[in-house]
Structures are given as structure tokens and as C-alpha cells.
């Protein structure tokens, strides 16, 4: 059994017009309504024609997703404390369904792989900016262009792809955990009387914290490899570097999971701001009939959401890079905890040091919304 989920905004249903919350009788019915209808036409007659939803379709020339689904599919309507989701449940042959799932996962992985390969150079540059401590250092980069020229001149083209294997390996579990847990947290929050904005934000926070648990070991290896300024052929492989960390420092918070608190802050804050802002603004700005303008609408909202989230969470990102990257004095740990690292960076380098790498971080966001 598989689930196809469309939010009310995506399928043209308007919250507070379909089973309005001020209508106690219908609202109680909606809460209890977990019946599966076998006929799409029956659903349309019993539900859609009795509300303003059908009129909304006609008025806005939006496609009626209910009519496009095969008649043998079941329609389940759930109420999550004012958030309405339409889920189509399709019972089909197990082998065919597993094939569909595998195809979907493969597609997601391939798209994520393309994005990583295209944007990883910006991630390397971002990390390099975040771990450099002062402008007087002869090895420090003066600008974004200078960093690209210096890396290409001293480390070659493959220098931009240092540490690329960890994010590739983490891509599928990271995305799966992020979006699955986001939906689960939303369901849990449905039993609490919260505003839509707060619900999306808290669900985003929860998904980010859960995602951080999965990705942190990969981030430790990635940052260590990206900080290495030797040529690509001279640096250790991903597996040998991971084994080196485990052998020398272990699996704990000083080893393969160091910087864990900073990673929690980075992903938790980003997802909280991003999901909270994106879904609420997306529901405010009206849908455009023109496909190109609609694409630009979603892309613009996504990019703006990611930019705001990046500006807010980048101090955690800088702290994470300092903790997981090389220490100023070999053998002496200067950056140990998240907030103490932030305070040290602020005291020694100023407030702007907590925003190092912001430009390449924002530039890296763009293709993720295409």
C-alpha cells in the first residue's frame, strides 16, 4: 500500500471553506471521518458538491485531482486539526508496488546526486571560508573569486570535489528522514490546538533535529576532507579518513559525532524557518494559471525561504565547521562545544565572522528549488 499526499493548497482546496471549523457539526464529522470510499464519483457527490470546493475549481480553472484518479483507487480524507490532506491509497500487486517505490527512490537519488555534483564546489568554498580565522593569514581567501582561483591553481579541478562521497552516501537517508519525519510531526501536532504557522515551524524543527542525527557522522568526514589543502591525489580516501577518526577519537562526541550540537542547531533552525515560512507564504500568494509564472512563484518562495533560513542558521554552521575541522594548534582542542565556539569566534573575530560562507551557502540553495 502506498500513499500519495497532496496538500489542500496543491490540489486547490481552501482551508476554512471545506468543512469550516466554526461549523461544529461538520467539524466533528471531519475529525471522525476515516471511512474509505470506493467510488470517486460518490465522493465528489457526497463531499465536493456540498462545499465551495467545486465552485473553486470552476472559478479558478484548476484541475480536479479527484476526477483524474482511477475509479478503483480509494480516497481517504483526514483532518489534522485544521490541516486537510487528501491521500489516495492504492492497493496493487506487491511486486509492482515495490518496483514503483524503487523507481521513485532511484529518481530522487539521481536528482540529488546531480545537485550535489553541481553545487559541491560551493560547499567546499563555504567550508574553507568558515574555518579560516583571520584575514592576515597568507592562506586566507580574500573573496569568492579568489577562493575559486586559488583552489584551482593549487589543488586542481578535483580540489572542488573534496569530501563529495559522504554527502552522496547520506543523500537518500537524509531526504527520506527529513520529509517523512516532517509529515509525522505534523500529524502529532494535529492533536494540539496550534496556528498553522506554528505547526509547520515546530514540525520543521523536529524534522531538522532528526535529520541531524543521521547526517552528522557524514558531515564530520566531509568537513575534514574539505579542509585538507593537499592535492586531490595526496589526500586520504573517505573510508581511510573515517577509519582514522574512529581509531584515534572513537565514535562519540569527540570523534565521529563531534559537533553534534552544532549540527542539531544548523538543521533544526534551518528546517524550522524554511518550512514555517515556505508553507505559510505559499498559501498566501495566489496560484498563477501560467505554468512559467507558477514555477517562478514556487521557486521564488523557496529561494527566499532558504535565504532567510540560511541567514538565521549560519552561526551554527560556522561553529560546526570550526569544531569538525582542523584545530588552530594540532593536538589542542580549542573549539569543543557549539555555543562556546560561537562566543569565542565573536570575541576574537567579531560578529561578521559568524556569517562567513554565507554567500556560497545561499548560492548553493538555488538548484535545490528547480
PDB file of N, CA and C in Angstrom, residues 231-274:
ATOM      1  N   UNK A 231      46.777  18.282  -2.683  1.00  0.00           N
ATOM      2  CA  UNK A 231      46.149  17.948  -3.964  1.00  0.00           C
ATOM      3  C   UNK A 231      45.232  16.744  -3.764  1.00  0.00           C
ATOM      4  N   UNK A 232      44.326  16.565  -4.697  1.00  0.00           N
ATOM      5  CA  UNK A 232      43.311  15.521  -4.553  1.00  0.00           C
ATOM      6  C   UNK A 232      43.950  14.142  -4.422  1.00  0.00           C
ATOM      7  N   UNK A 233      45.038  13.901  -5.144  1.00  0.00           N
ATOM      8  CA  UNK A 233      45.684  12.585  -5.112  1.00  0.00           C
ATOM      9  C   UNK A 233      46.451  12.348  -3.819  1.00  0.00           C
ATOM     10  N   UNK A 234      46.804  13.416  -3.117  1.00  0.00           N
ATOM     11  CA  UNK A 234      47.592  13.268  -1.895  1.00  0.00           C
ATOM     12  C   UNK A 234      46.749  13.108  -0.641  1.00  0.00           C
ATOM     13  N   UNK A 235      45.490  13.496  -0.709  1.00  0.00           N
ATOM     14  CA  UNK A 235      44.660  13.426   0.488  1.00  0.00           C
ATOM     15  C   UNK A 235      44.142  12.004   0.693  1.00  0.00           C
ATOM     16  N   UNK A 236      43.790  11.632   1.942  1.00  0.00           N
ATOM     17  CA  UNK A 236      43.297  10.282   2.203  1.00  0.00           C
ATOM     18  C   UNK A 236      41.923  10.054   1.592  1.00  0.00           C
ATOM     19  N   UNK A 237      41.596   8.801   1.369  1.00  0.00           N
ATOM     20  CA  UNK A 237      40.270   8.471   0.854  1.00  0.00           C
ATOM     21  C   UNK A 237      39.226   8.662   1.956  1.00  0.00           C
ATOM     22  N   UNK A 238      37.974   8.667   1.557  1.00  0.00           N
ATOM     23  CA  UNK A 238      36.895   8.861   2.522  1.00  0.00           C
ATOM     24  C   UNK A 238      36.893   7.771   3.591  1.00  0.00           C
ATOM     25  N   UNK A 239      37.020   6.522   3.175  1.00  0.00           N
ATOM     26  CA  UNK A 239      36.964   5.412   4.127  1.00  0.00           C
ATOM     27  C   UNK A 239      38.176   5.405   5.052  1.00  0.00           C
ATOM     28  N   UNK A 240      39.349   5.682   4.507  1.00  0.00           N
ATOM     29  CA  UNK A 240      40.551   5.684   5.352  1.00  0.00           C
ATOM     30  C   UNK A 240      40.508   6.830   6.355  1.00  0.00           C
ATOM     31  N   UNK A 241      39.963   7.979   5.957  1.00  0.00           N
ATOM     32  CA  UNK A 241      39.853   9.108   6.881  1.00  0.00           C
ATOM     33  C   UNK A 241      38.828   8.813   7.974  1.00  0.00           C
ATOM     34  N   UNK A 242      37.718   8.176   7.609  1.00  0.00           N
ATOM     35  CA  UNK A 242      36.713   7.797   8.607  1.00  0.00           C
ATOM     36  C   UNK A 242      37.297   6.792   9.602  1.00  0.00           C
ATOM     37  N   UNK A 243      38.058   5.815   9.091  1.00  0.00           N
ATOM     38  CA  UNK A 243      38.699   4.834   9.988  1.00  0.00           C
ATOM     39  C   UNK A 243      39.709   5.513  10.905  1.00  0.00           C
ATOM     40  N   UNK A 244      40.410   6.519  10.377  1.00  0.00           N
ATOM     41  CA  UNK A 244      41.386   7.258  11.170  1.00  0.00           C
ATOM     42  C   UNK A 244      40.699   7.987  12.330  1.00  0.00           C
ATOM     43  N   UNK A 245      39.554   8.612  12.065  1.00  0.00           N
ATOM     44  CA  UNK A 245      38.813   9.321  13.114  1.00  0.00           C
ATOM     45  C   UNK A 245      38.341   8.340  14.186  1.00  0.00           C
ATOM     46  N   UNK A 246      37.786   7.214  13.744  1.00  0.00           N
ATOM     47  CA  UNK A 246      37.267   6.226  14.693  1.00  0.00           C
ATOM     48  C   UNK A 246      38.394   5.641  15.545  1.00  0.00           C
ATOM     49  N   UNK A 247      39.508   5.346  14.899  1.00  0.00           N
ATOM     50  CA  UNK A 247      40.637   4.752  15.627  1.00  0.00           C
ATOM     51  C   UNK A 247      41.248   5.722  16.619  1.00  0.00           C
ATOM     52  N   UNK A 248      41.369   6.988  16.234  1.00  0.00           N
ATOM     53  CA  UNK A 248      42.038   7.980  17.070  1.00  0.00           C
ATOM     54  C   UNK A 248      41.109   8.603  18.105  1.00  0.00           C
ATOM     55  N   UNK A 249      39.849   8.891  17.710  1.00  0.00           N
ATOM     56  CA  UNK A 249      38.943   9.650  18.575  1.00  0.00           C
ATOM     57  C   UNK A 249      37.674   8.914  18.958  1.00  0.00           C
ATOM     58  N   UNK A 250      37.408   7.785  18.305  1.00  0.00           N
ATOM     59  CA  UNK A 250      36.229   6.995  18.651  1.00  0.00           C
ATOM     60  C   UNK A 250      34.969   7.443  17.922  1.00  0.00           C
ATOM     61  N   UNK A 251      33.840   6.905  18.375  1.00  0.00           N
ATOM     62  CA  UNK A 251      32.551   7.181  17.733  1.00  0.00           C
ATOM     63  C   UNK A 251      31.746   8.249  18.465  1.00  0.00           C
ATOM     64  N   UNK A 252      32.239   8.706  19.611  1.00  0.00           N
ATOM     65  CA  UNK A 252      31.474   9.609  20.457  1.00  0.00           C
ATOM     66  C   UNK A 252      31.491  11.055  20.017  1.00  0.00           C
ATOM     67  N   UNK A 253      31.157  11.928  20.960  1.00  0.00           N
ATOM     68  CA  UNK A 253      31.020  13.358  20.677  1.00  0.00           C
ATOM     69  C   UNK A 253      32.353  14.057  20.464  1.00  0.00           C
ATOM     70  N   UNK A 254      33.459  13.368  20.705  1.00  0.00           N
ATOM     71  CA  UNK A 254      34.770  13.919  20.395  1.00  0.00           C
ATOM     72  C   UNK A 254      35.385  13.236  19.175  1.00  0.00           C
ATOM     73  N   UNK A 255      34.636  12.299  18.606  1.00  0.00           N
ATOM     74  CA  UNK A 255      35.125  11.551  17.462  1.00  0.00           C
ATOM     75  C   UNK A 255      34.247  11.725  16.244  1.00  0.00           C
ATOM     76  N   UNK A 256      33.644  10.631  15.798  1.00  0.00           N
ATOM     77  CA  UNK A 256      32.855  10.655  14.569  1.00  0.00           C
ATOM     78  C   UNK A 256      31.555  11.446  14.716  1.00  0.00           C
ATOM     79  N   UNK A 257      31.196  11.794  15.949  1.00  0.00           N
ATOM     80  CA  UNK A 257      29.986  12.595  16.162  1.00  0.00           C
ATOM     81  C   UNK A 257      30.282  13.944  16.795  1.00  0.00           C
ATOM     82  N   UNK A 258      31.505  14.427  16.660  1.00  0.00           N
ATOM     83  CA  UNK A 258      31.810  15.743  17.204  1.00  0.00           C
ATOM     84  C   UNK A 258      31.047  16.817  16.439  1.00  0.00           C
ATOM     85  N   UNK A 259      30.755  17.894  17.131  1.00  0.00           N
ATOM     86  CA  UNK A 259      29.952  18.948  16.518  1.00  0.00           C
ATOM     87  C   UNK A 259      28.482  18.601  16.436  1.00  0.00           C
ATOM     88  N   UNK A 260      28.054  17.602  17.209  1.00  0.00           N
ATOM     89  CA  UNK A 260      26.674  17.127  17.124  1.00  0.00           C
ATOM     90  C   UNK A 260      25.671  18.220  17.491  1.00  0.00           C
ATOM     91  N   UNK A 261      25.945  18.962  18.562  1.00  0.00           N
ATOM     92  CA  UNK A 261      25.034  20.029  18.980  1.00  0.00           C
ATOM     93  C   UNK A 261      24.924  21.114  17.917  1.00  0.00           C
ATOM     94  N   UNK A 262      26.053  21.464  17.308  1.00  0.00           N
ATOM     95  CA  UNK A 262      26.035  22.483  16.245  1.00  0.00           C
ATOM     96  C   UNK A 262      25.255  21.998  15.033  1.00  0.00           C
ATOM     97  N   UNK A 263      25.383  20.704  14.717  1.00  0.00           N
ATOM     98  CA  UNK A 263      24.621  20.139  13.594  1.00  0.00           C
ATOM     99  C   UNK A 263      23.134  20.135  13.906  1.00  0.00           C
ATOM    100  N   UNK A 264      22.782  19.817  15.153  1.00  0.00           N
ATOM    101  CA  UNK A 264      21.376  19.900  15.557  1.00  0.00           C
ATOM    102  C   UNK A 264      20.844  21.314  15.368  1.00  0.00           C
ATOM    103  N   UNK A 265      21.622  22.301  15.801  1.00  0.00           N
ATOM    104  CA  UNK A 265      21.202  23.687  15.646  1.00  0.00           C
ATOM    105  C   UNK A 265      21.087  24.093  14.190  1.00  0.00           C
ATOM    106  N   UNK A 266      22.064  23.694  13.384  1.00  0.00           N
ATOM    107  CA  UNK A 266      22.047  24.078  11.966  1.00  0.00           C
ATOM    108  C   UNK A 266      20.819  23.528  11.257  1.00  0.00           C
ATOM    109  N   UNK A 267      20.579  22.234  11.365  1.00  0.00           N
ATOM    110  CA  UNK A 267      19.467  21.617  10.644  1.00  0.00           C
ATOM    111  C   UNK A 267      18.123  21.949  11.289  1.00  0.00           C
ATOM    112  N   UNK A 268      18.084  21.970  12.614  1.00  0.00           N
ATOM    113  CA  UNK A 268      16.825  22.280  13.285  1.00  0.00           C
ATOM    114  C   UNK A 268      16.333  23.682  12.982  1.00  0.00           C
ATOM    115  N   UNK A 269      17.225  24.662  13.099  1.00  0.00           N
ATOM    116  CA  UNK A 269      16.839  26.057  12.842  1.00  0.00           C
ATOM    117  C   UNK A 269      16.501  26.265  11.375  1.00  0.00           C
ATOM    118  N   UNK A 270      17.302  25.678  10.484  1.00  0.00           N
ATOM    119  CA  UNK A 270      17.039  25.855   9.048  1.00  0.00           C
ATOM    120  C   UNK A 270      15.656  25.311   8.684  1.00  0.00           C
ATOM    121  N   UNK A 271      15.375  24.067   9.061  1.00  0.00           N
ATOM    122  CA  UNK A 271      14.095  23.476   8.698  1.00  0.00           C
ATOM    123  C   UNK A 271      12.924  24.182   9.376  1.00  0.00           C
ATOM    124  N   UNK A 272      13.119  24.643  10.594  1.00  0.00           N
ATOM    125  CA  UNK A 272      12.055  25.358  11.293  1.00  0.00           C
ATOM    126  C   UNK A 272      11.679  26.634  10.532  1.00  0.00           C
ATOM    127  N   UNK A 273      12.678  27.415  10.157  1.00  0.00           N
ATOM    128  CA  UNK A 273      12.416  28.668   9.444  1.00  0.00           C
ATOM    129  C   UNK A 273      11.937  28.388   8.029  1.00  0.00           C
ATOM    130  N   UNK A 274      12.590  27.435   7.357  1.00  0.00           N
ATOM    131  CA  UNK A 274      12.254  27.169   5.957  1.00  0.00           C
ATOM    132  C   UNK A 274      10.821  26.659   5.805  1.00  0.00           C
TER     133      UNK A 274
END
